[in-house]
Amino acid sequence: MTTLIKGGQVVSPSGALLADVLVDGETIAAVGAPGTLTGDETIDATGKYVLPGGIDAHTHMEMPFGGTHSVDTFATGTTAAAWGGTTTIIDFAVQAKGTSLLSTMDKWHSKADGNCAIDYGFHMIVSDVNDQSLKEMEACVDAGVGSFKMFMAYPGVFYSTDGEILLAMQKAREIGATIMMHAENGIAIDQLAAQAFEAGKIDPVQHGLTRPPELEGEATSRAIQLAKVTGSPLYIVHLSASQALAAVAEARNDGQNVFAETCPQYLYLSIEDLAKPDFEGAKYVASPPLREKSHQADLWRGLRTNDLSVVSTDHCPFCFKDQKELGRGDFRAIPNGMPGVEHRMDLLHQGVVAGELTLGRWVETCSATPARMFGLYPRKGVIAAGSDADIVVYDPSAKQTLSAETHHMNVDYSAYEGFELTGRVHTVLSRGRVVVSPDGFTGSTSHGKFLSRELNQYLN
Ligand SMILES: NC(=O)NCCC(=O)O
Ligand SMILES: [Zn+2]
Ligand SMILES: [Zn+2]
């Protein structure tokens, strides 16, 4: 069965072009000049954009954290992603201390396999660097997981010392893998947080005040130097601060293989949200924390200059009622993370509406570059013959208001409650199957397949 997506503007990093797209089974059969192709069925995309499906390279479904779990399962989280035009996620398998990387991978497969509405891959969080973990990194690459996240934050939980990071980077260099870094100086932060708590400062805003941007800048610079010494590629995750961006830009100007992502929350929300009264600020506790608004212009500029190459969500939802509540009386116990997987494409489209990004750059940062960065191109991230038919028909003039009452994520609040947006998803195809239509969700949570990924295609 073939489907013709007709009359839309096909968007790629180089811009938008009127073209028709023919889907045959799970893949794109042809992209042709308007009126030159025919199909068994037709989707009218007149006046709309036709985008490669979004790729969210940073999500945490069912993630154990702070004595609880992020509340989206793979089923609910990938369904919400589909609603928002994301057709691939790359989630993090989390190595617990004392366990192996391969058993961790098995565990994450048992959570995700058969339970996803869209295709998915894994990164591996390495939190126990030892001979076995270092050896198993190679087996992870062979199993399609060629990117490893490490933490300079969260001492006693995920934290690795500089020496451990150095060892993992040497291994990454040897096997062609990419090290992803949570770059905040967790040792210094823990001291500041303890001092604040001792002084009776317990509210959520303290989470932001005790994680100053200088300590993100410092950790980012340190990670960059360790990567330079070892020759390892480095990808800075969830970059939030101007200081960190400056360090990334300098390294890139020097020709080092350093990449970075930011997230919508750092572009649109600020420490003022963390300071909301009556504990409401807890909704906005994530690490790195929301910053002063003055950082936002730098982040938008970084997206334009490619010093920030990717926009991911770091989707890690905890309910306000039972879970964020764990930190009432001690901000350090608030589970870290915010929801967002459903709204990344829409929120970044606002950047297009506001003149911060071109249409091409929207698609590049949200789909094409994450595909290349994490070894999925050209299967994903492009509308071209032979690619998977992961396609979003996007109505650029439709209006919507974001709200917990209407979103599909399994969390009891929206970080963007009341945001009025221009543009919304019309139809979503995942490997040729219509999973979202104007009538609603038409997919299934057994449709998504595991993606065994190649290595970073900017380097390998
Ligand atoms: N970002 C956050 O606060 N939670 C998720 C875990 C992480 O990415 O560090
Ligand atoms: Zn992180
Ligand atoms: Zn994360």
Coordinates of C-alpha atoms and ligand atoms in Angstrom, one line a residue:
M1 CA 0.0 0.0 0.0
T2 CA 1.3 3.4 -0.9
T3 CA 0.5 6.8 0.5
L4 CA 1.1 10.1 -1.2
I5 CA 1.7 13.2 1.0
K6 CA 0.8 15.9 -1.4
G7 CA 1.1 19.6 -1.7
G8 CA 3.3 20.4 1.3
Q9 CA 6.6 22.1 1.8
V10 CA 9.3 19.5 2.5
V11 CA 11.7 20.9 5.1
S12 CA 15.4 20.0 5.3
P13 CA 18.4 21.7 6.8
S14 CA 18.8 23.6 3.5
G15 CA 15.3 25.0 3.6
A16 CA 11.8 24.3 2.4
L17 CA 10.7 23.1 -1.1
L18 CA 7.3 22.3 -2.5
A19 CA 7.3 18.5 -3.1
D20 CA 5.2 15.4 -2.9
V21 CA 6.4 12.4 -0.8
L22 CA 5.5 8.8 -1.7
V23 CA 5.5 6.3 1.1
D24 CA 5.6 2.6 0.3
G25 CA 5.2 0.3 3.3
E26 CA 7.7 1.4 6.0
T27 CA 9.9 3.6 3.8
I28 CA 9.9 6.6 1.6
A29 CA 9.7 5.5 -2.1
A30 CA 10.2 8.8 -3.8
V31 CA 10.2 12.6 -3.3
G32 CA 9.0 14.3 -6.5
A33 CA 8.0 17.6 -7.9
P34 CA 4.4 18.5 -7.1
G35 CA 1.9 16.4 -9.2
T36 CA 4.4 13.9 -10.5
L37 CA 3.7 11.0 -8.1
T38 CA 0.6 8.9 -7.4
G39 CA -0.4 6.8 -4.4
D40 CA -3.2 4.5 -3.2
E41 CA -4.1 6.9 -0.5
T42 CA -3.5 10.6 -0.2
I43 CA -2.7 12.9 2.8
D44 CA -3.3 16.5 1.8
A45 CA -0.4 18.6 3.1
T46 CA -1.4 21.8 1.3
G47 CA -0.3 24.9 3.4
K48 CA 1.7 22.6 5.7
Y49 CA 5.3 21.6 6.3
V50 CA 6.4 18.0 5.8
L51 CA 9.2 17.3 8.2
P52 CA 11.5 14.3 9.0
G53 CA 10.2 13.0 12.3
G54 CA 11.7 14.6 15.3
I55 CA 14.5 12.8 17.1
D56 CA 14.8 13.4 20.9
A57 CA 18.2 12.1 21.8
H58 CA 17.8 12.6 25.5
T59 CA 14.9 11.1 27.4
H60 CA 14.5 9.2 30.7
M61 CA 11.5 6.9 30.7
E62 CA 11.0 4.8 33.9
M63 CA 14.2 6.1 35.3
P64 CA 15.1 5.3 38.9
F65 CA 16.1 8.5 40.6
G66 CA 16.1 9.9 44.2
G67 CA 14.2 6.9 45.6
T68 CA 11.4 7.0 42.9
H69 CA 11.0 6.6 39.2
S70 CA 10.2 9.0 36.4
V71 CA 6.5 8.5 35.7
D72 CA 6.4 8.1 32.0
T73 CA 6.7 4.4 31.0
F74 CA 8.2 3.7 27.6
A75 CA 4.6 3.2 26.4
T76 CA 3.2 6.5 27.8
G77 CA 6.3 8.5 27.0
T78 CA 6.7 7.4 23.4
T79 CA 3.0 7.9 22.8
A80 CA 3.3 11.5 24.1
A81 CA 6.4 12.0 21.9
A82 CA 4.4 10.9 18.8
W83 CA 1.7 13.4 19.6
G84 CA 4.3 16.1 19.5
G85 CA 6.0 15.0 16.2
T86 CA 8.9 13.0 17.7
T87 CA 9.3 9.7 16.0
T88 CA 12.5 8.5 17.6
I89 CA 13.8 8.7 21.2
I90 CA 17.2 7.8 22.5
D91 CA 16.8 6.9 26.2
F92 CA 19.4 6.2 28.8
A93 CA 20.1 2.8 30.3
V94 CA 21.4 3.5 33.8
Q95 CA 24.2 1.3 35.2
A96 CA 23.7 1.0 39.0
K97 CA 26.9 0.7 41.0
G98 CA 28.0 -2.9 41.3
T99 CA 26.2 -4.0 38.1
S100 CA 27.5 -4.6 34.6
L101 CA 26.8 -2.6 31.5
L102 CA 25.5 -5.6 29.6
S103 CA 23.1 -6.6 32.4
T104 CA 21.9 -3.0 32.4
M105 CA 21.3 -3.1 28.7
D106 CA 19.2 -6.3 29.1
K107 CA 17.2 -4.6 31.8
W108 CA 16.4 -1.6 29.7
H109 CA 15.5 -3.9 26.7
S110 CA 13.0 -5.7 29.0
K111 CA 11.4 -2.3 29.9
A112 CA 11.2 -0.9 26.4
D113 CA 11.0 -3.8 23.9
G114 CA 7.4 -4.3 22.7
N115 CA 6.3 -1.2 24.7
C116 CA 7.1 1.7 22.5
A117 CA 4.9 3.6 20.0
I118 CA 7.9 4.9 18.1
D119 CA 11.4 3.7 17.4
Y120 CA 13.9 4.0 20.1
G121 CA 17.6 3.5 20.9
F122 CA 19.7 3.6 24.1
H123 CA 22.7 5.5 25.4
M124 CA 24.5 3.9 28.4
I125 CA 25.0 5.7 31.6
V126 CA 28.3 4.6 33.1
S127 CA 28.3 5.1 36.9
D128 CA 30.8 2.4 37.9
V129 CA 34.0 2.6 36.0
N130 CA 36.1 -0.6 36.5
D131 CA 37.9 -3.0 34.2
Q132 CA 34.7 -4.9 33.4
S133 CA 32.7 -1.8 32.5
L134 CA 35.6 -0.5 30.3
K135 CA 35.7 -3.9 28.5
E136 CA 31.9 -4.0 28.1
M137 CA 31.8 -0.6 26.4
E138 CA 33.0 -2.3 23.3
A139 CA 30.2 -4.9 23.5
C140 CA 27.8 -2.1 23.9
V141 CA 29.0 -0.5 20.7
D142 CA 28.6 -3.9 19.0
A143 CA 25.0 -4.0 20.3
G144 CA 24.2 -0.6 18.8
V145 CA 24.9 1.6 21.8
G146 CA 27.9 3.7 21.0
S147 CA 27.4 6.7 23.3
F148 CA 28.1 6.7 27.0
K149 CA 26.9 9.3 29.5
M150 CA 29.0 10.2 32.5
F151 CA 28.4 12.5 35.4
M152 CA 30.6 15.2 37.0
A153 CA 27.5 15.8 39.3
Y154 CA 25.6 13.8 41.8
P155 CA 28.5 12.5 44.1
G156 CA 27.6 9.1 45.6
V157 CA 25.1 8.3 42.9
F158 CA 26.2 8.7 39.3
Y159 CA 29.4 10.7 39.8
S160 CA 32.7 9.7 38.3
T161 CA 36.1 11.1 39.3
D162 CA 38.3 12.8 36.7
G163 CA 40.5 9.7 36.7
E164 CA 37.5 7.5 35.9
I165 CA 36.4 9.9 33.2
L166 CA 39.8 9.8 31.8
L167 CA 39.8 6.0 31.6
A168 CA 36.4 5.9 29.9
M169 CA 37.4 8.6 27.5
Q170 CA 40.6 6.6 26.5
K171 CA 38.3 3.6 25.8
A172 CA 35.9 5.7 23.9
R173 CA 38.7 7.0 21.7
E174 CA 39.9 3.5 21.1
I175 CA 36.5 2.1 20.0
G176 CA 35.1 5.2 18.2
A177 CA 32.4 5.9 20.8
T178 CA 31.2 9.3 22.1
I179 CA 31.3 10.4 25.7
M180 CA 28.3 12.4 26.8
M181 CA 28.9 14.6 29.8
H182 CA 26.7 16.0 32.5
A183 CA 29.0 18.8 33.3
E184 CA 28.4 20.4 36.7
N185 CA 31.0 20.4 39.5
G186 CA 29.0 18.2 41.8
I187 CA 31.6 18.2 44.7
A188 CA 31.4 22.0 45.0
I189 CA 27.7 22.0 44.5
D190 CA 27.1 19.6 47.3
Q191 CA 29.0 21.8 49.7
L192 CA 27.0 24.9 48.7
A193 CA 23.7 22.9 49.0
A194 CA 24.7 21.7 52.5
Q195 CA 25.6 25.2 53.6
A196 CA 22.2 26.5 52.3
F197 CA 20.3 23.8 54.1
E198 CA 22.2 24.3 57.4
A199 CA 21.3 28.0 57.1
G200 CA 17.6 27.0 57.0
K201 CA 17.2 27.7 53.3
I202 CA 15.0 24.9 52.1
D203 CA 12.9 26.1 49.2
P204 CA 13.2 24.9 45.6
V205 CA 14.9 28.1 44.5
Q206 CA 17.9 27.0 46.5
H207 CA 18.4 24.2 44.0
G208 CA 19.2 26.9 41.4
L209 CA 21.2 29.2 43.8
T210 CA 23.5 26.4 44.9
R211 CA 24.3 25.3 41.3
P212 CA 25.8 28.5 39.9
P213 CA 26.5 28.8 36.2
E214 CA 30.3 29.1 36.9
L215 CA 30.3 25.5 38.2
E216 CA 28.7 24.4 34.9
G217 CA 31.3 26.4 33.0
E218 CA 34.1 25.0 35.1
A219 CA 33.0 21.4 34.7
T220 CA 32.5 21.9 30.9
S221 CA 36.0 23.3 30.5
R222 CA 37.4 20.4 32.6
A223 CA 35.6 17.8 30.5
I224 CA 36.9 19.5 27.3
Q225 CA 40.5 19.3 28.6
L226 CA 40.1 15.7 29.5
A227 CA 38.7 15.0 26.1
K228 CA 41.6 16.8 24.5
V229 CA 44.2 14.8 26.4
T230 CA 42.5 11.5 25.5
G231 CA 41.4 12.4 22.0
S232 CA 37.9 11.4 22.8
P233 CA 34.9 13.0 21.2
L234 CA 32.7 14.8 23.7
Y235 CA 29.0 15.7 23.7
I236 CA 27.9 18.1 26.5
V237 CA 24.3 17.3 27.4
H238 CA 21.6 19.7 28.6
L239 CA 23.9 22.8 28.4
S240 CA 22.2 25.7 30.2
A241 CA 24.8 28.4 30.9
S242 CA 26.6 31.0 28.9
Q243 CA 29.8 30.1 30.6
A244 CA 29.6 26.5 29.4
L245 CA 28.6 27.6 25.9
A246 CA 31.7 29.8 25.7
A247 CA 33.9 26.9 26.6
V248 CA 32.3 24.7 24.0
A249 CA 32.6 27.4 21.3
E250 CA 36.3 27.9 22.1
A251 CA 37.0 24.2 21.8
R252 CA 35.1 24.0 18.6
N253 CA 37.0 27.0 17.2
D254 CA 40.2 25.2 18.1
G255 CA 39.1 22.2 16.0
Q256 CA 38.3 19.8 18.9
N257 CA 35.5 17.3 18.4
V258 CA 33.2 18.8 21.1
F259 CA 29.4 19.0 20.5
A260 CA 26.6 20.2 22.7
E261 CA 22.8 20.1 23.1
T262 CA 20.5 22.4 24.9
C263 CA 16.8 21.8 25.9
P264 CA 13.6 23.9 25.6
Q265 CA 13.4 24.6 29.3
Y266 CA 16.7 26.6 29.2
L267 CA 15.4 28.6 26.2
Y268 CA 12.0 29.5 27.7
L269 CA 12.0 29.1 31.5
S270 CA 14.2 30.7 34.2
I271 CA 15.1 30.8 37.8
E272 CA 12.0 32.9 38.3
D273 CA 10.0 29.7 37.8
L274 CA 12.1 27.9 40.4
A275 CA 11.3 30.8 42.8
K276 CA 7.5 30.3 42.5
P277 CA 5.9 30.3 46.0
D278 CA 4.1 27.5 47.9
F279 CA 6.6 24.9 46.7
E280 CA 5.5 25.3 43.1
G281 CA 9.1 25.9 42.1
A282 CA 9.7 22.2 42.7
K283 CA 8.0 21.6 39.3
Y284 CA 11.1 23.2 37.7
V285 CA 13.8 21.4 39.6
A286 CA 16.2 19.8 37.1
S287 CA 19.9 19.8 36.8
P288 CA 21.6 21.9 35.5
P289 CA 19.0 24.3 37.0
L290 CA 17.0 27.0 35.2
R291 CA 19.2 30.1 34.9
E292 CA 18.7 33.8 34.8
K293 CA 16.9 34.9 31.6
S294 CA 20.1 36.6 30.4
H295 CA 21.5 33.2 29.3
Q296 CA 18.7 32.6 26.9
A297 CA 19.9 34.9 24.1
D298 CA 23.3 33.2 24.2
L299 CA 21.6 29.8 23.8
W300 CA 19.6 30.9 20.8
R301 CA 22.7 32.3 19.3
G302 CA 24.5 29.1 20.0
L303 CA 21.8 27.2 18.1
R304 CA 22.3 29.5 15.1
T305 CA 26.0 29.2 15.1
N306 CA 26.0 25.4 15.6
D307 CA 28.0 25.7 18.8
L308 CA 24.8 24.0 20.1
S309 CA 24.0 21.3 17.5
V310 CA 21.1 19.5 19.0
V311 CA 17.9 20.3 20.9
S312 CA 16.8 17.4 23.2
T313 CA 14.3 17.5 26.1
D314 CA 16.0 15.6 29.0
H315 CA 12.4 14.5 29.5
C316 CA 12.4 13.1 33.1
P317 CA 9.0 13.7 34.6
F318 CA 8.1 13.4 38.3
C319 CA 4.6 14.2 39.5
F320 CA 4.2 17.3 41.6
K321 CA 1.9 15.6 44.1
D322 CA 3.6 12.5 45.3
Q323 CA 7.1 12.8 43.9
K324 CA 8.3 16.4 43.9
E325 CA 6.7 16.4 47.4
L326 CA 9.6 14.2 48.6
G327 CA 11.7 17.4 48.9
R328 CA 9.3 19.6 50.8
G329 CA 11.5 20.8 53.7
D330 CA 14.8 20.0 51.9
F331 CA 15.2 21.1 48.4
R332 CA 18.1 18.5 48.0
A333 CA 15.5 15.7 48.1
I334 CA 13.3 17.0 45.2
P335 CA 13.7 14.5 42.3
N336 CA 15.6 16.2 39.5
G337 CA 13.9 16.4 36.2
M338 CA 11.2 18.0 34.1
P339 CA 8.7 16.8 31.5
G340 CA 8.9 17.9 27.9
V341 CA 9.1 15.1 25.3
E342 CA 5.7 16.1 23.8
H343 CA 6.5 19.8 23.2
R344 CA 10.0 20.0 21.8
M345 CA 9.0 20.4 18.1
D346 CA 6.3 23.0 18.9
L347 CA 8.5 25.0 21.3
L348 CA 11.4 25.2 18.8
H349 CA 8.9 26.1 16.1
Q350 CA 8.3 29.2 18.3
G351 CA 11.9 30.0 17.6
V352 CA 11.1 30.0 13.9
V353 CA 8.1 32.2 14.5
A354 CA 10.1 34.6 16.6
G355 CA 12.9 34.8 14.0
E356 CA 15.5 33.1 16.2
L357 CA 15.9 30.1 13.9
T358 CA 15.3 29.4 10.3
L359 CA 13.0 26.6 9.2
G360 CA 16.0 24.6 8.1
R361 CA 17.8 25.1 11.4
W362 CA 14.7 23.9 13.3
V363 CA 14.7 20.6 11.4
E364 CA 18.5 20.4 11.6
T365 CA 18.7 20.7 15.4
C366 CA 15.6 18.6 16.2
S367 CA 16.0 15.8 13.6
A368 CA 18.9 15.8 11.1
T369 CA 21.8 16.4 13.4
P370 CA 20.7 14.1 16.2
A371 CA 20.4 11.4 13.5
R372 CA 24.0 12.0 12.4
M373 CA 25.4 12.5 15.9
F374 CA 24.0 9.2 17.1
G375 CA 24.4 7.0 14.0
L376 CA 20.9 6.9 12.6
Y377 CA 21.4 8.8 9.3
P378 CA 20.0 8.5 6.6
R379 CA 17.5 5.9 8.0
K380 CA 16.2 8.7 10.2
G381 CA 16.5 12.5 10.1
V382 CA 15.8 13.1 6.4
I383 CA 12.9 12.9 3.9
A384 CA 14.6 11.0 1.1
A385 CA 14.0 7.9 -1.0
G386 CA 15.0 4.8 1.1
S387 CA 14.7 6.5 4.5
D388 CA 12.2 5.3 7.0
A389 CA 8.9 7.0 6.5
D390 CA 9.0 8.9 9.8
I391 CA 7.2 12.0 8.7
V392 CA 5.4 14.9 10.4
V393 CA 2.9 17.0 8.6
Y394 CA 3.0 20.2 10.5
D395 CA 0.4 23.0 10.4
P396 CA 2.4 26.2 11.0
S397 CA -0.6 28.5 11.5
A398 CA -2.7 26.3 13.9
K399 CA -2.9 27.7 17.5
Q400 CA -2.6 25.7 20.7
T401 CA -2.3 26.4 24.4
L402 CA -0.2 24.0 26.4
S403 CA -1.7 22.5 29.6
A404 CA -1.5 19.4 31.8
E405 CA -5.2 19.0 31.1
T406 CA -4.6 18.3 27.5
H407 CA -1.1 16.9 27.2
H408 CA -0.5 13.2 26.9
M409 CA 2.6 12.8 29.2
N410 CA 1.9 10.8 32.3
V411 CA 2.6 13.7 34.7
D412 CA 0.3 15.9 36.7
Y413 CA 1.6 19.3 35.6
S414 CA 3.0 21.1 32.6
A415 CA 6.1 23.2 32.9
Y416 CA 4.7 25.3 30.1
E417 CA 1.1 25.7 31.5
G418 CA -0.7 28.4 29.5
F419 CA 1.9 28.9 26.9
E420 CA 0.2 30.0 23.7
L421 CA 1.9 28.5 20.6
T422 CA 1.6 29.0 16.9
G423 CA 1.9 25.7 15.0
R424 CA 1.0 22.1 15.8
V425 CA 1.3 18.6 14.5
H426 CA -1.3 17.6 12.0
T427 CA -0.3 14.0 11.1
V428 CA 2.6 11.8 12.2
L429 CA 3.8 8.7 10.4
S430 CA 6.2 6.2 12.1
R431 CA 7.8 3.8 9.6
G432 CA 4.9 4.4 7.2
R433 CA 2.1 3.9 9.7
V434 CA -0.1 6.9 10.6
V435 CA 0.3 7.1 14.4
V436 CA -1.3 10.5 14.9
S437 CA -4.0 12.0 12.7
P438 CA -6.4 14.9 13.2
D439 CA -8.7 12.3 14.8
G440 CA -6.2 11.4 17.5
F441 CA -3.7 8.7 18.3
T442 CA -3.9 5.8 15.8
G443 CA -0.7 4.0 16.7
S444 CA 0.1 1.2 19.0
T445 CA 2.6 0.8 21.8
S446 CA 4.0 -2.3 20.3
H447 CA 4.9 -0.7 17.0
G448 CA 8.3 0.9 18.0
K449 CA 11.4 -1.0 17.2
F450 CA 14.9 -0.9 18.8
L451 CA 17.4 1.0 16.7
S452 CA 20.9 -0.5 16.7
R453 CA 22.9 2.6 16.0
E454 CA 26.1 3.3 14.1
L455 CA 28.8 5.4 15.7
N456 CA 28.8 9.2 15.6
Q457 CA 28.6 10.0 11.8
Y458 CA 30.4 13.3 12.2
L459 CA 33.5 11.4 13.1
N460 CA 33.3 7.8 11.9
Ligands
LIG1 N1 18.4 16.5 34.3 C1 17.7 16.1 35.4 O1 17.5 16.9 36.3 N2 17.3 14.8 35.5 C2 17.6 13.7 34.6 C3 19.0 13.2 34.8 C4 20.0 13.9 34.1 O2 19.9 14.1 32.9 O3 20.9 14.4 34.7
ZN2 ZN 22.3 14.9 33.2
ZN3 ZN 19.1 13.6 31.4

